[in-house]
Amino acid sequence: MAIIERPVSLEVQPLIVVAPATPSSAMGAVKRPVVTKGWRQWVFTVDHKKIGIMYMVTAMFFFLVGGLEAVAIRLQLALPNGKILNADLYNQMFTMHATTMVFLFVMPMAAGFANYFIPLQIGARDVAFPRINAFGFWALLFGGLFINLSWFLGGAADGGWFMYAPNSGPIFSPSHGVDFWALGLQITGIASLTGAINLIVTILNMRAPGMKLMRMPIFTWMILVVQFLLAFAVPVITVALFLLSFQRNFGATFFDVAAGADPLLWQHLFWIFGHPEVYILILPSFGIISEVLPVFSRKPLFGYPFVVFSGAAIGFVGWGVWAHHMFATGLGPISVAVFSISTMAIAVPTGVKIVNWTLTLWGGKLWFTTAMKFSIGLIVLFTIGGLSGVTHSVAPSDTQQTDTYYVVAHFHYVLFGGAVLGLFSGFYYWWPKMFGKMLNEKLGSWNFWLMIIGMNLTFGPMHILGLQGQPRRMYQWTENRAGEGLFNFGFWNLVSSIGSLVLTVGVLVFLINVFITARNGKVAPLDPWGARSLEWMTSNPPKEHNFDSIPTVKHLDEFFHRKYAEDTSGQMQQVATAEEVLKQLEDNADAHIHMPSPSYWPIIIAFGLPVTAIGVIYSVPVAIFGGIIILMSAFAWALEPSTAPDTDFDPPTSSDTSKDVVHVG
Amino acid sequence: MFTPGSKYLIAITGLSAVSFALYMLLVHPSALGAVALIGLVAATSLITGVALFTRDGHTPDGQTSAATVDTPTPSMWPLVGAAGFALLLVGTITTPIVFIFGIVAIFAALVEWTVQAWSEGASGDNAYNASIRQRILNPIEYPILAAVGIAVIIFSFSRVMLATNKDAGAIIFIVVAAVVSVVGMLISLRPSLKKGIIGTIAVVAAVGLVGAGIASMGVGMREDLVVAAEEDHYAHQECGEEKSEHFDKGVSETISATSGVDATIELIDGKLTAQVQGIEGLQDSITVRRSNPSNIIFRNKDAGEFRLKANLGKKQIADGVMEEVVTCTQLISEGAEQWLTLTINKPSVSGEPYTLSIPGLKGQSIVVVVP
Amino acid sequence: MTLVNRLGGVICRLKSLILGTAGTVFLASCGRNAPQDTFQPKGPNAQKIDTLQKPVFAVAGIIGVIVAVAVVYSMVKFRDRGQPIPKQSHGNPALEITLTIIPALILAVVGVFTFRTVFDLNKTSDTQMIINVTGQQWWWEYDYPANNEYGITQPIITSGQLVIPVGTKVMLRETSRDVIHSYWIPALNGKRDAVPGRITTNRIEADEPGIYAGQCTEFCGLSHANMRMEAVALSKEDFAKWVANQLKPYAAPAESTLAKEGETVFLNQCTRCHQVNGLTRADGTPVIAAPDENVWSGAAPNLSHLMSRNTFAGAMFNLVTPECRTDVWKSESVTFGAKYLAGVDEPCLNQTDLRGWLRNAPAMKPMYANPALLAATGGKYRGMPNLGLSESDIEKLVAYLLTLK
């Protein structure tokens, strides 16, 4: 736990920072890691900002993997009777595309943003449990690599990301792909769960003085809701995955119909997790654009409490709609009608958000930076996805459209037009904060327009395809059923495939932008956007300990109110620059700041997880070996004090404060 | 007074003497065993004498550096090791489990003793030496002791649950859980509570649990579990005359059976009727798909105990020898229901239809058509 | 209801006006000649859905346009022209609540109609005919229980095409022998999953004679894309003829014809899995196929009266040539029945695909026929294996299959 001492005296003293200085001797099995340079500063770090960046890099890597899978799918479907992939490979592709994008891109990317910015936004110096935080990241990385390992060991999972029983059983999916999938998701689930607990505790306990819940930045709020969703949803999928693993690896019969099982059990478990999961994916982006829109509109978020409560409402009602994924399974009219109505009900708080964003723009002073463009893009495109979602809530209509491309269009508008655009908005908005350099706005504009055009070309035609009756998950489509005229499958499938290439170029432009910025990007001013929240009251990038002194919060949008005040006529006038605000914090620096020390154990425990999982699939002794790694390092971790006592630290040197600042972007 | 080495040797001598005595008194003595044990007593006595005389080879004077200061600390490992050897010996002549415990004790003593001795050579400061020992051994000790502790708790508690009947078991479970959480809450509310008190509570609880576990083991499993294990009722498929009283009635009332079953067969007023999913009204025949597990519910609404029997044609078991293929539900009393999964691989031929009937009830049957 | 219908029609005509957000959605609904269009109901059940969904799509489209216009308007109107920093207002609760209640009310109205339609579609009491539908990898089996009203004295078992009488409320009792499948004829009703171990029900009814296309819509493994179905609606008289044909006893091919030799090949090779009702061995004993011993799902299509169907291999291939298919598929509803009941004769037979199928089935449709992959199933196939038939055997078999009228 981060031990953060409050100032003990009012005298102004030279700032002494004693972290991550090395304990000269520490309890525990081995000495704590000592190096604060090179790769080891990343591998053994417990710093929330470094972990956040590692989350984002990992997520971006998997985004590219998942994107390539998507392009392969689209190329296969561009023409009738596609021959690029065979049926087996195609099934693996779409399974892994969804799995990768959901579990290994959007979730970790949101986790990366949350890790980096939650402590900054609430005025804390780290998260509540820094080593658990590091463990969460490594578990995610190893879990993600583990799932993808199956590509090289006889084929990836081929049952779809929903992995419906009994098609996921050992008879119908004889390769080890589903085993890797189930156990890999189990590992990333552990990561999500630990992350959720950590962030909940951080947000509830470590806010700066004066930051009441209703003064929290909206991004922090949305992340809080998401963590609660995770904390309750992940255990459900854990149970389901255990049932699946036992069925496949140890001969259990949970989904074996001949033994009296009911395959719908899996669907209920999966969707009780799976629907809240949708909100887990989208709410962080809602949070991001709720930060971005006010900044670039130069006015506060319209109806902050409504946005907060609608987010919380989505979090609650999101638990009561799972069976709308099962309208066609024959649940009976009562269940169908009830879930139909509850699904309509959840559209209301979602609509509230859209209204509030639009009204935030209204009457503002809009500055169309790339971040702003992505946010506005989200409002429009997410609305389309939301409205097609409403058409799904009409259960009889859904029995026509479910499992067709209309659904594919719907959730890509929600998840690409919603979640992904929000994340890109976040990249452009927070890049200066994270790396001290500005992403190129001109390339940013190209990036935005190529992605928007590409995304609409790719997913827009899928509405048509779906309504024309093209089912999902088909490795080929045939001209026999393609229809004629303007609305035949052929034309729109081709458009969609071309769109996917445009989209790919758009994403490439982003990578080029990152590369160029890293090489010779413009150094960011302290407050490039005229921002409003606490994370901008730090240097660019923030110091190891974030804040020299913890600010006392008096307003929602505290930073803005330190810079601006109303004059006598009611006009907002600047009263201080960002530099002055920061200077004020630095002048009152805390005398003694303890930061948590790095540790070996998070990564070692996390490594034990895939070892155990490999053992479960191939050989039980290996699993036992992995279990021993986990058990032993868990105890070693427990015996290691989170922060070594004062006497254990080497004497501080004056250069400690600045030497670890890393310029990445 | 006694050096660690001689302590260990005295203990092993004593225990080998005791085991010799026990062997002679309790076990049917054999010449070989007696000679081996008396030889052991003699050998250990000799070595103990040497160790005592030489004080383990230590000389009390002439130490100069801190590292050579002999700062022995109290140690239980000689005793454990000795006990291990004794168990080993007793185990060889009695049961293997004792032997295994002996091996474990010896191994533990070996590791612990070695590390302790090594750490004591580190400096003249006992506290520092202890910290070195802990750094090496705690990460091993804690997990193993925790695992052993959990295993003992689970084993003892599960014995109790197997011995008591179902209702009492539920009550015990609730009471124990409540007590544990209440005590835990009280302790956490009073952090100033003396360690001794907490320790006493823990010891009493542990002794109570292990004691209850041992007592339950003596009592054995409850009657119906014993009978069920003998009957192997989970494999209970045939339609014999037997009337098992011991099947778990909860199992047969499958919760998912309320929707999606192929047909519900009811016995009312001596009449057998079928309700088929998706078809209005009562039927006297049902159509079952070939080679497909089809779920049927049998509901007894008559007084008396009945079972539903499915007559699934004949099968050739040897040349010219045919055997009837049948499957049954359990006998169930009025108001109960049973779940039967039929898989019929061959189509029905007119003239010899598959049927569902109630043994002992003439003239009532449901025809099963398999197209 | 007619008002709503007319509204749907108006929307189609006004499609060029409704651009933007959901415009494409409406355009799609006016597509022509799309066999699986979800907006072209051909029976009362699908019509109920259509009546419900068209206004919903319209309202959704209008709301989408309103949001887009509001956003674009703000972008133009409020862009930074050097105006002073706006007042830091935190919102307007009255406006907020109004804008919450309006969508809630719209949804409440939609909800009421949805509720009604859900229960309407699940009505079963007036069912006139029952057909059991069984899915397995990767084809559908249809069995018609005996039903004197329609002249079905013996259960009929068929596959590939579901034949129903027009204007009849048909109840499909669905289940599956292996994984979950989903039965969907968009023109007749929404989809309903066939779940192993469960019986699900779905009612369909066709207004006009014709062929209605559909496709399995629950992902069911390797050849999910190739698991298709066709529902054939016949007038009541034609349906009676179809039933009579299906109940017609087996007619063995004449001695010393190619077809008779084909029957021998069939007996040796095909009857391990495929049943032909009435087929007997040389000694006169009836042949009962044993798919349960060779195929994991335990079933293979019953080939009695194969040539009365237009498709084979899970409706993946047409049994008729494209020309003959167009002739039947596109014919007027008056002449349709007669053309369909004529069945498949030699000139119309799709020799290419049928021979290819007999030569090496797994090469034409991805299936689990590779022995290395069959360990989990104890050697049972999932799908039809390559039988290694010689060309002359194929020749004979085709001749024989042509006799299965």
Short mmCIF file of N, CA, C and O in Angstrom, two decimals, chain C residues 109-139:
data_model
loop_
_atom_site.label_atom_id
_atom_site.label_comp_id
_atom_site.label_asym_id
_atom_site.label_seq_id
_atom_site.Cartn_x
_atom_site.Cartn_y
_atom_site.Cartn_z
N VAL C 109 -44.79 2.85 -25.38
CA VAL C 109 -45.74 2.51 -26.43
C VAL C 109 -45.25 1.30 -27.22
O VAL C 109 -45.98 0.33 -27.45
N VAL C 110 -43.97 1.35 -27.61
CA VAL C 110 -43.39 0.21 -28.33
C VAL C 110 -43.53 -1.05 -27.48
O VAL C 110 -43.87 -2.13 -27.98
N GLY C 111 -43.29 -0.89 -26.18
CA GLY C 111 -43.34 -2.04 -25.28
C GLY C 111 -44.70 -2.70 -25.27
O GLY C 111 -44.81 -3.93 -25.30
N VAL C 112 -45.75 -1.89 -25.26
CA VAL C 112 -47.11 -2.45 -25.22
C VAL C 112 -47.35 -3.32 -26.47
O VAL C 112 -47.82 -4.46 -26.38
N PHE C 113 -46.99 -2.78 -27.62
CA PHE C 113 -47.21 -3.55 -28.85
C PHE C 113 -46.33 -4.79 -28.90
O PHE C 113 -46.74 -5.85 -29.37
N THR C 114 -45.11 -4.65 -28.41
CA THR C 114 -44.21 -5.80 -28.37
C THR C 114 -44.82 -6.91 -27.52
O THR C 114 -44.86 -8.08 -27.92
N PHE C 115 -45.30 -6.52 -26.35
CA PHE C 115 -45.90 -7.47 -25.42
C PHE C 115 -47.00 -8.26 -26.11
O PHE C 115 -47.04 -9.48 -26.10
N ARG C 116 -47.89 -7.51 -26.76
CA ARG C 116 -49.02 -8.15 -27.45
C ARG C 116 -48.54 -9.13 -28.50
O ARG C 116 -49.01 -10.27 -28.59
N THR C 117 -47.60 -8.69 -29.31
CA THR C 117 -47.15 -9.53 -30.42
C THR C 117 -46.44 -10.78 -29.90
O THR C 117 -46.60 -11.86 -30.47
N VAL C 118 -45.66 -10.62 -28.83
CA VAL C 118 -44.95 -11.78 -28.29
C VAL C 118 -45.96 -12.88 -27.93
O VAL C 118 -45.80 -14.05 -28.31
N PHE C 119 -47.01 -12.50 -27.23
CA PHE C 119 -47.98 -13.52 -26.81
C PHE C 119 -48.78 -14.04 -28.01
O PHE C 119 -49.13 -15.22 -28.08
N ASP C 120 -49.06 -13.14 -28.94
CA ASP C 120 -49.78 -13.52 -30.14
C ASP C 120 -49.03 -14.61 -30.91
O ASP C 120 -49.58 -15.61 -31.35
N LEU C 121 -47.74 -14.40 -31.05
CA LEU C 121 -46.92 -15.33 -31.84
C LEU C 121 -46.75 -16.67 -31.13
O LEU C 121 -46.42 -17.66 -31.76
N ASN C 122 -46.94 -16.68 -29.82
CA ASN C 122 -46.74 -17.93 -29.09
C ASN C 122 -48.02 -18.72 -28.90
O ASN C 122 -48.03 -19.71 -28.18
N LYS C 123 -49.08 -18.27 -29.53
CA LYS C 123 -50.34 -18.99 -29.42
C LYS C 123 -50.19 -20.37 -30.06
O LYS C 123 -49.63 -20.49 -31.16
N THR C 124 -50.69 -21.41 -29.39
CA THR C 124 -50.57 -22.75 -29.96
C THR C 124 -51.89 -23.46 -30.07
O THR C 124 -51.98 -24.52 -30.68
N SER C 125 -52.93 -22.90 -29.47
CA SER C 125 -54.15 -23.69 -29.31
C SER C 125 -54.81 -24.05 -30.64
O SER C 125 -55.47 -25.08 -30.74
N ASP C 126 -54.65 -23.23 -31.68
CA ASP C 126 -55.35 -23.52 -32.93
C ASP C 126 -54.46 -24.19 -33.98
O ASP C 126 -54.71 -24.09 -35.17
N THR C 127 -53.42 -24.88 -33.51
CA THR C 127 -52.53 -25.57 -34.44
C THR C 127 -53.30 -26.61 -35.25
O THR C 127 -54.14 -27.33 -34.72
N GLN C 128 -53.00 -26.68 -36.56
CA GLN C 128 -53.71 -27.65 -37.40
C GLN C 128 -52.84 -28.83 -37.79
O GLN C 128 -53.33 -29.88 -38.16
N MET C 129 -51.53 -28.65 -37.75
CA MET C 129 -50.66 -29.72 -38.22
C MET C 129 -49.34 -29.62 -37.48
O MET C 129 -48.88 -28.53 -37.15
N ILE C 130 -48.79 -30.81 -37.21
CA ILE C 130 -47.54 -30.82 -36.46
C ILE C 130 -46.45 -31.47 -37.29
O ILE C 130 -46.67 -32.51 -37.93
N ILE C 131 -45.30 -30.87 -37.32
CA ILE C 131 -44.14 -31.47 -37.97
C ILE C 131 -42.98 -31.42 -36.98
O ILE C 131 -42.71 -30.37 -36.37
N ASN C 132 -42.33 -32.56 -36.81
CA ASN C 132 -41.15 -32.59 -35.96
C ASN C 132 -39.93 -32.23 -36.80
O ASN C 132 -39.70 -32.83 -37.85
N VAL C 133 -39.17 -31.27 -36.32
CA VAL C 133 -37.99 -30.81 -37.05
C VAL C 133 -36.77 -31.12 -36.18
O VAL C 133 -36.73 -30.74 -35.02
N THR C 134 -35.83 -31.85 -36.76
CA THR C 134 -34.65 -32.22 -35.99
C THR C 134 -33.41 -31.74 -36.71
O THR C 134 -33.17 -32.08 -37.86
N GLY C 135 -32.61 -30.95 -36.01
CA GLY C 135 -31.35 -30.48 -36.59
C GLY C 135 -30.21 -31.39 -36.20
O GLY C 135 -30.21 -31.97 -35.12
N GLN C 136 -29.27 -31.56 -37.09
CA GLN C 136 -28.01 -32.19 -36.76
C GLN C 136 -26.98 -31.66 -37.73
O GLN C 136 -27.32 -31.05 -38.73
N GLN C 137 -25.70 -31.87 -37.41
CA GLN C 137 -24.65 -31.31 -38.25
C GLN C 137 -24.69 -31.98 -39.62
O GLN C 137 -24.48 -33.18 -39.68
N TRP C 138 -24.92 -31.42 -40.74
CA TRP C 138 -25.35 -30.08 -40.99
C TRP C 138 -26.52 -30.17 -41.94
O TRP C 138 -26.41 -29.82 -43.09
N TRP C 139 -27.63 -30.72 -41.45
CA TRP C 139 -28.86 -30.84 -42.24
C TRP C 139 -30.05 -30.94 -41.30
O TRP C 139 -29.89 -31.14 -40.10
#
